[in-house]
XYZ file of C-alpha atoms in Angstrom:
442
model
C 39.318 128.191 167.535
C 40.184 124.556 167.320
C 43.670 123.865 165.223
C 42.889 122.445 161.778
C 43.566 118.812 161.332
C 44.278 116.224 159.133
C 44.758 112.416 159.267
C 44.350 108.828 158.011
C 42.931 106.119 158.970
C 42.401 107.389 162.606
C 45.825 109.278 162.920
C 45.472 113.066 163.413
C 48.184 115.216 162.777
C 48.047 119.061 163.776
C 49.576 121.710 161.512
C 51.801 122.993 164.741
C 53.430 119.260 164.626
C 53.772 119.779 160.870
C 55.019 122.834 161.477
C 57.864 121.696 163.866
C 58.607 118.840 161.581
C 59.175 121.586 158.561
C 61.751 123.709 160.889
C 63.252 120.572 161.872
C 64.046 119.651 158.051
C 64.960 123.508 157.176
C 67.629 123.206 159.859
C 68.657 119.730 158.892
C 69.427 120.890 155.236
C 71.103 124.084 156.365
C 74.377 123.055 155.607
C 73.808 122.390 151.689
C 72.689 126.050 151.216
C 76.507 127.124 151.313
C 76.327 125.553 147.472
C 73.090 126.545 146.299
C 74.161 128.350 143.199
C 75.624 124.731 142.264
C 72.314 122.904 142.714
C 69.256 121.669 140.343
C 65.861 121.935 141.132
C 64.288 118.708 141.358
C 60.264 118.365 140.810
C 58.906 116.774 143.943
C 57.732 113.310 143.741
C 55.581 112.495 146.608
C 56.001 108.674 145.880
C 59.713 109.155 147.022
C 60.166 111.615 149.836
C 61.271 110.799 153.101
C 57.759 110.778 155.843
C 59.052 114.396 157.150
C 58.952 115.997 153.496
C 55.586 113.914 152.616
C 53.957 115.671 155.348
C 55.364 119.409 154.406
C 54.084 118.564 150.915
C 50.596 117.415 151.349
C 50.254 120.144 154.387
C 51.215 122.884 152.031
C 48.946 121.103 148.856
C 46.086 120.996 152.026
C 45.840 116.713 150.986
C 45.109 114.231 153.813
C 48.289 112.860 155.125
C 49.255 108.893 154.340
C 49.337 108.116 158.285
C 49.952 104.156 159.160
C 49.262 102.414 162.198
C 52.376 103.617 164.675
C 52.806 106.891 163.129
C 53.288 108.478 166.078
C 56.581 106.740 166.737
C 57.493 106.777 163.035
C 57.045 110.309 162.633
C 59.459 110.954 165.621
C 62.078 108.558 164.349
C 61.627 109.925 160.697
C 62.529 113.429 162.094
C 65.176 112.485 164.072
C 66.874 110.842 161.063
C 66.201 114.200 159.237
C 67.940 116.031 161.797
C 71.026 113.833 161.822
C 71.472 114.371 157.944
C 72.320 111.260 155.674
C 74.360 109.818 158.838
C 77.911 108.750 159.403
C 78.252 106.495 156.374
C 77.767 109.110 154.230
C 80.501 111.426 156.068
C 82.800 108.247 155.484
C 85.116 109.166 152.759
C 88.115 107.302 151.408
C 90.419 110.118 153.637
C 90.050 108.366 156.371
C 92.782 105.846 155.047
C 94.976 108.617 155.953
C 94.744 107.029 159.475
C 95.854 102.917 158.092
C 98.087 104.872 156.188
C 100.069 106.178 159.279
C 99.638 102.570 160.897
C 100.812 100.302 158.529
C 103.748 102.653 158.015
C 104.479 102.918 161.901
C 103.965 98.834 161.645
C 107.063 98.768 158.959
C 109.105 101.188 160.799
C 109.226 98.933 163.773
C 109.760 96.276 162.188
C 112.646 97.754 160.231
C 114.116 99.197 163.800
C 113.466 95.911 165.451
C 115.143 93.470 163.015
C 118.750 92.309 164.598
C 119.992 91.150 161.385
C 118.281 93.514 158.899
C 120.147 96.409 156.946
C 121.143 99.073 159.154
C 120.890 97.762 162.410
C 124.040 95.290 161.016
C 126.329 98.250 160.504
C 125.224 100.998 162.230
C 125.825 100.587 166.342
C 122.982 103.576 167.390
C 120.738 101.018 165.261
C 122.194 97.590 166.604
C 121.543 99.494 170.154
C 117.913 100.340 169.179
C 117.368 96.719 167.612
C 118.199 95.594 171.135
C 115.655 97.976 172.820
C 112.478 97.265 171.207
C 110.997 94.170 172.189
C 109.282 92.298 169.064
C 106.457 92.140 170.753
C 105.692 95.971 170.291
C 106.175 95.290 166.414
C 103.723 92.103 166.441
C 100.557 94.050 168.378
C 101.447 97.608 166.015
C 100.736 95.260 163.075
C 97.816 93.825 164.682
C 96.222 96.949 165.467
C 97.162 98.306 162.058
C 95.500 95.131 160.049
C 92.734 95.627 162.488
C 92.069 99.011 161.631
C 93.071 98.211 157.878
C 90.228 95.729 157.808
C 87.790 98.022 159.771
C 87.942 101.100 157.131
C 88.003 98.614 154.330
C 84.340 97.389 155.267
C 83.090 100.635 156.188
C 83.838 101.921 152.416
C 82.560 98.483 150.990
C 79.461 99.355 152.935
C 79.555 102.837 151.765
C 79.904 101.669 148.093
C 76.844 99.411 148.362
C 74.297 101.930 150.328
C 75.872 105.794 148.932
C 76.612 104.933 145.540
C 75.864 108.222 144.539
C 78.715 109.576 146.860
C 81.184 107.585 146.141
C 80.623 108.530 142.190
C 81.006 112.134 143.148
C 84.303 111.253 144.842
C 85.731 109.173 141.936
C 85.258 112.491 140.266
C 86.620 114.740 142.851
C 89.865 116.282 142.365
C 90.997 115.504 145.764
C 88.893 112.360 146.754
C 89.710 110.392 144.118
C 93.816 110.531 144.741
C 93.030 108.744 148.003
C 91.356 106.032 146.644
C 94.905 104.764 146.379
C 95.408 104.747 150.164
C 93.521 101.582 150.902
C 95.832 99.529 148.063
C 99.512 101.449 149.710
C 98.160 100.244 153.320
C 97.935 96.774 152.535
C 101.203 96.815 150.531
C 102.566 98.711 153.558
C 101.057 96.264 155.895
C 102.386 93.242 153.307
C 105.924 94.217 153.713
C 105.935 94.803 157.376
C 103.807 91.132 157.447
C 105.978 88.639 159.756
C 108.033 86.020 157.782
C 105.485 83.000 158.252
C 103.405 84.955 155.421
C 105.843 85.013 152.736
C 104.081 82.207 150.807
C 101.470 84.706 149.913
C 103.858 87.647 149.249
C 103.345 87.404 145.319
C 99.569 86.113 144.841
C 98.592 88.954 147.521
C 100.880 91.542 145.672
C 98.898 91.300 142.422
C 95.237 91.619 144.648
C 96.822 95.177 145.757
C 98.897 96.500 142.729
C 96.011 95.716 140.693
C 93.506 98.299 141.659
C 96.520 101.025 141.684
C 97.215 99.849 137.804
C 93.404 100.229 137.213
C 93.466 103.713 139.168
C 96.711 104.867 136.803
C 94.914 104.071 133.727
C 92.193 106.368 134.239
C 93.947 109.059 136.879
C 97.410 109.197 133.930
C 94.930 108.973 130.890
C 92.750 111.821 132.051
C 95.826 114.251 132.661
C 96.792 114.117 128.941
C 93.411 113.366 127.144
C 90.367 114.589 128.948
C 90.156 118.725 128.096
C 87.881 118.980 131.626
C 90.863 117.004 133.663
C 93.853 118.308 132.411
C 97.189 117.861 134.920
C 97.231 121.747 135.270
C 93.578 122.032 136.245
C 93.123 118.874 138.711
C 97.331 118.900 140.057
C 96.763 119.612 143.913
C 98.961 117.925 146.621
C 97.051 115.307 147.085
C 97.641 114.016 143.482
C 101.130 112.970 144.932
C 99.007 109.829 145.907
C 98.617 108.558 142.713
C 102.716 108.456 142.118
C 103.470 106.537 146.032
C 100.577 104.133 144.950
C 103.188 103.011 142.624
C 106.386 103.806 144.278
C 105.104 101.499 147.116
C 104.136 98.667 144.758
C 107.312 98.729 143.201
C 109.175 98.395 146.415
C 106.759 95.393 147.393
C 107.507 93.919 144.320
C 111.141 94.005 144.766
C 111.121 92.884 148.396
C 109.335 89.865 146.677
C 111.790 89.122 144.649
C 109.950 90.590 140.905
C 112.184 92.804 139.716
C 110.554 93.308 136.671
C 107.223 94.254 137.901
C 109.106 96.315 140.241
C 110.808 98.266 137.783
C 107.695 98.548 135.557
C 105.767 100.178 138.552
C 108.874 102.417 139.392
C 109.245 103.666 136.073
C 105.451 104.675 136.159
C 105.831 106.445 139.406
C 108.532 108.361 138.589
C 107.876 109.711 134.779
C 104.634 111.302 136.230
C 106.353 112.130 139.341
C 108.696 114.697 137.239
C 105.550 115.796 135.550
C 103.381 116.445 138.564
C 105.965 118.003 140.696
C 107.052 120.463 138.219
C 103.374 121.187 137.703
C 103.019 121.641 141.531
C 105.924 123.385 142.007
C 104.901 126.055 139.384
C 101.780 126.294 141.592
C 102.816 126.332 144.863
C 102.184 129.967 146.137
C 100.039 129.276 148.907
C 96.724 127.136 149.831
C 94.527 128.592 147.879
C 93.997 125.955 145.821
C 92.985 123.526 148.888
C 90.867 124.095 151.865
C 91.968 125.171 154.939
C 91.392 122.180 156.824
C 93.094 120.006 153.792
C 96.560 121.866 154.132
C 97.714 119.281 155.930
C 98.463 117.471 152.806
C 101.162 119.779 151.663
C 103.591 117.144 153.731
C 102.724 114.637 150.769
C 105.555 116.441 149.125
C 108.151 114.534 151.491
C 106.202 110.994 151.145
C 106.871 111.124 146.970
C 110.535 111.126 147.207
C 111.123 109.448 150.548
C 109.146 106.530 149.009
C 110.677 106.827 145.430
C 114.198 106.694 147.726
C 112.945 103.693 149.378
C 111.998 101.946 146.171
C 115.170 102.833 144.129
C 117.163 101.315 146.907
C 115.114 97.878 147.145
C 115.733 97.636 143.478
C 119.147 98.354 143.161
C 119.955 96.472 146.031
C 122.046 99.898 147.653
C 121.089 103.453 148.826
C 123.391 104.572 145.877
C 123.743 107.902 144.335
C 120.206 108.218 142.978
C 118.192 107.020 146.221
C 120.780 109.776 148.261
C 119.411 112.852 145.772
C 115.825 111.942 146.625
C 116.552 111.854 150.704
C 118.398 115.143 150.312
C 114.925 116.381 148.221
C 112.680 114.829 150.912
C 114.648 116.569 153.943
C 114.591 120.073 152.329
C 111.092 119.519 151.300
C 110.955 119.186 155.721
C 112.502 121.918 155.984
C 110.700 124.173 153.765
C 107.266 123.159 155.330
C 108.669 123.302 158.857
C 109.804 127.029 157.911
C 106.073 127.944 157.088
C 103.831 127.058 160.481
C 101.710 129.663 159.213
C 100.454 127.671 156.522
C 99.074 125.011 158.844
C 97.335 127.535 161.252
C 93.839 127.305 160.164
C 93.924 123.494 159.840
C 95.258 122.980 163.400
C 92.077 124.971 164.681
C 89.963 122.089 165.111
C 90.871 117.913 165.075
C 89.608 116.538 161.910
C 90.984 113.602 160.020
C 93.611 115.817 158.077
C 95.773 115.960 160.776
C 96.594 112.125 160.145
C 98.189 113.362 156.942
C 101.564 114.589 158.886
C 102.135 110.924 159.807
C 102.356 109.034 157.006
C 105.165 111.377 155.401
C 107.128 111.750 158.243
C 107.123 107.611 158.696
C 108.444 106.751 155.325
C 110.999 109.797 155.588
C 112.310 107.699 158.974
C 112.628 104.558 157.163
C 114.592 106.308 154.275
C 116.626 107.837 157.249
C 117.336 104.111 158.302
C 118.520 103.311 154.798
C 121.125 106.217 154.652
C 122.381 105.577 157.869
C 123.092 102.061 156.503
C 125.224 103.476 153.665
C 126.530 106.690 155.139
C 127.897 105.127 158.843
C 128.998 108.017 161.133
C 127.152 110.187 164.147
C 125.565 112.535 161.759
C 123.249 110.153 159.893
C 122.898 107.761 163.153
C 121.414 111.134 164.825
C 119.294 111.933 161.782
C 117.533 108.508 161.991
C 116.568 108.684 165.559
C 115.450 111.908 165.083
C 113.322 111.474 162.002
C 112.101 107.693 163.823
C 111.654 110.020 167.520
C 109.712 112.055 165.654
C 107.309 109.863 163.579
C 106.806 108.062 166.468
C 105.801 110.888 168.659
C 103.324 112.505 166.088
C 101.881 109.192 165.660
C 101.089 108.614 169.375
C 99.542 112.528 169.555
C 97.492 111.431 167.007
C 96.062 108.347 168.760
C 95.555 110.593 171.767
C 93.567 113.461 170.153
C 91.564 110.516 167.751
C 90.702 108.423 171.593
C 89.824 111.836 173.096
C 88.045 113.934 170.612
C 86.340 110.859 168.782
C 83.164 113.103 168.018
C 85.663 115.549 165.787
C 86.955 112.450 163.924
C 83.696 110.530 163.359
C 81.915 111.803 159.987
C 79.015 113.798 160.681
C 75.890 113.292 158.400
C 75.896 115.588 155.079
C 79.749 116.849 156.021
C 80.894 114.241 153.442
C 83.662 117.021 151.864
C 83.517 114.847 148.359
C 79.881 114.521 148.246
C 77.499 115.631 145.169
C 75.501 118.545 145.363
C 72.283 117.775 147.037
C 69.006 118.718 145.148
C 66.826 121.775 146.198
C 62.891 120.617 146.718
C 60.569 123.726 145.563
C 57.057 123.745 147.187
C 54.461 126.627 147.884
C 54.099 127.550 151.526
C 50.653 129.069 152.702
C 51.323 132.344 151.845
C 51.491 131.508 148.059
C 55.191 132.428 148.072
C 57.675 129.836 146.669
C 59.909 128.153 148.936
C 63.252 125.950 148.095
C 64.350 123.544 150.875
C 68.130 121.751 150.337
C 67.779 117.890 151.028
């Protein structure tokens, strides 16, 4: 018996082709079924559906298919588009700025270590030797690479904001995703500090450009913590919440180094007051990693980043690495030892390479920077050895991450529909040929 055909304008589609289209669509949407109980069911509007879905709906209703000229190629491309999900752009989220955080922090570290007359290098024998050993060209190359990576990431995210507004809005409301919206501005401020001296006249205007978004995010997030009943700090706090603190402290450190003492003090006070509250809240919840999925457990290293950056910021404001900076530095060392003694916490996160691995690098780099200032204030073999060890550790971690990123790029690139901060996709409901209702998520 001949297969029943549907067509429009001379083009024909066999039922078998439609069935394979339905299979492709169903496989594409398979991941979304994990959140079935969280999705809403939307009525189908065939005017707004993608071609594969349009084919399925018309076949289920036994209607003629609106196929245009060149439909064969168009149908194939449509099915291929569905099988790729929402595309790479959908899966690109603010968490990818972990890469720029690490590279910009490394650029600042290498600048500190390569400056022959700067700070610790003038007082420490180990740093004097290190500054002579590190070529200035290496720092300039690393700064240029960090700038290129940051510009590329910002361009991609700006494109996502224009084309995937629904996903960006969901990320803005996500307890983890919203904290990484600070990351691009932190990266720019770090890169500004690491910039060559020739760019000094632009420092203060650029500080305003990069610090203003941090202050706006402060108003939103900090305000929600004590005014929004659904977003109290006790409900929203997680290790990535410390990015909000780091943003203020980096802004304070940058303002101080540009000679703007009042702005530095203002941002430091905002960061430290909220850090005290946040640290106590997180410490009470620090009973494991139940609040985060296993793949995000590397963000626990942000416990190191906040006090390390606070130590550096206060050093810049006070003009010396005094008792306050030392206390924060010692706290960072204690937290590093606490995390390093619990490798089982990160075991599941290390099974497969992903962008969350880059969360290890930035905190270690900030701790290494604090160690260079500590070596300046406390001269001796122990402080020099500690500075060299932490600097070498941070460089090794970055090199390993770069190698993994190059070798296993496929694991790092976002996969369609794999956005951890995406809104739940709607369910499409239709009736199959046997009259039983079916639901497919898209």
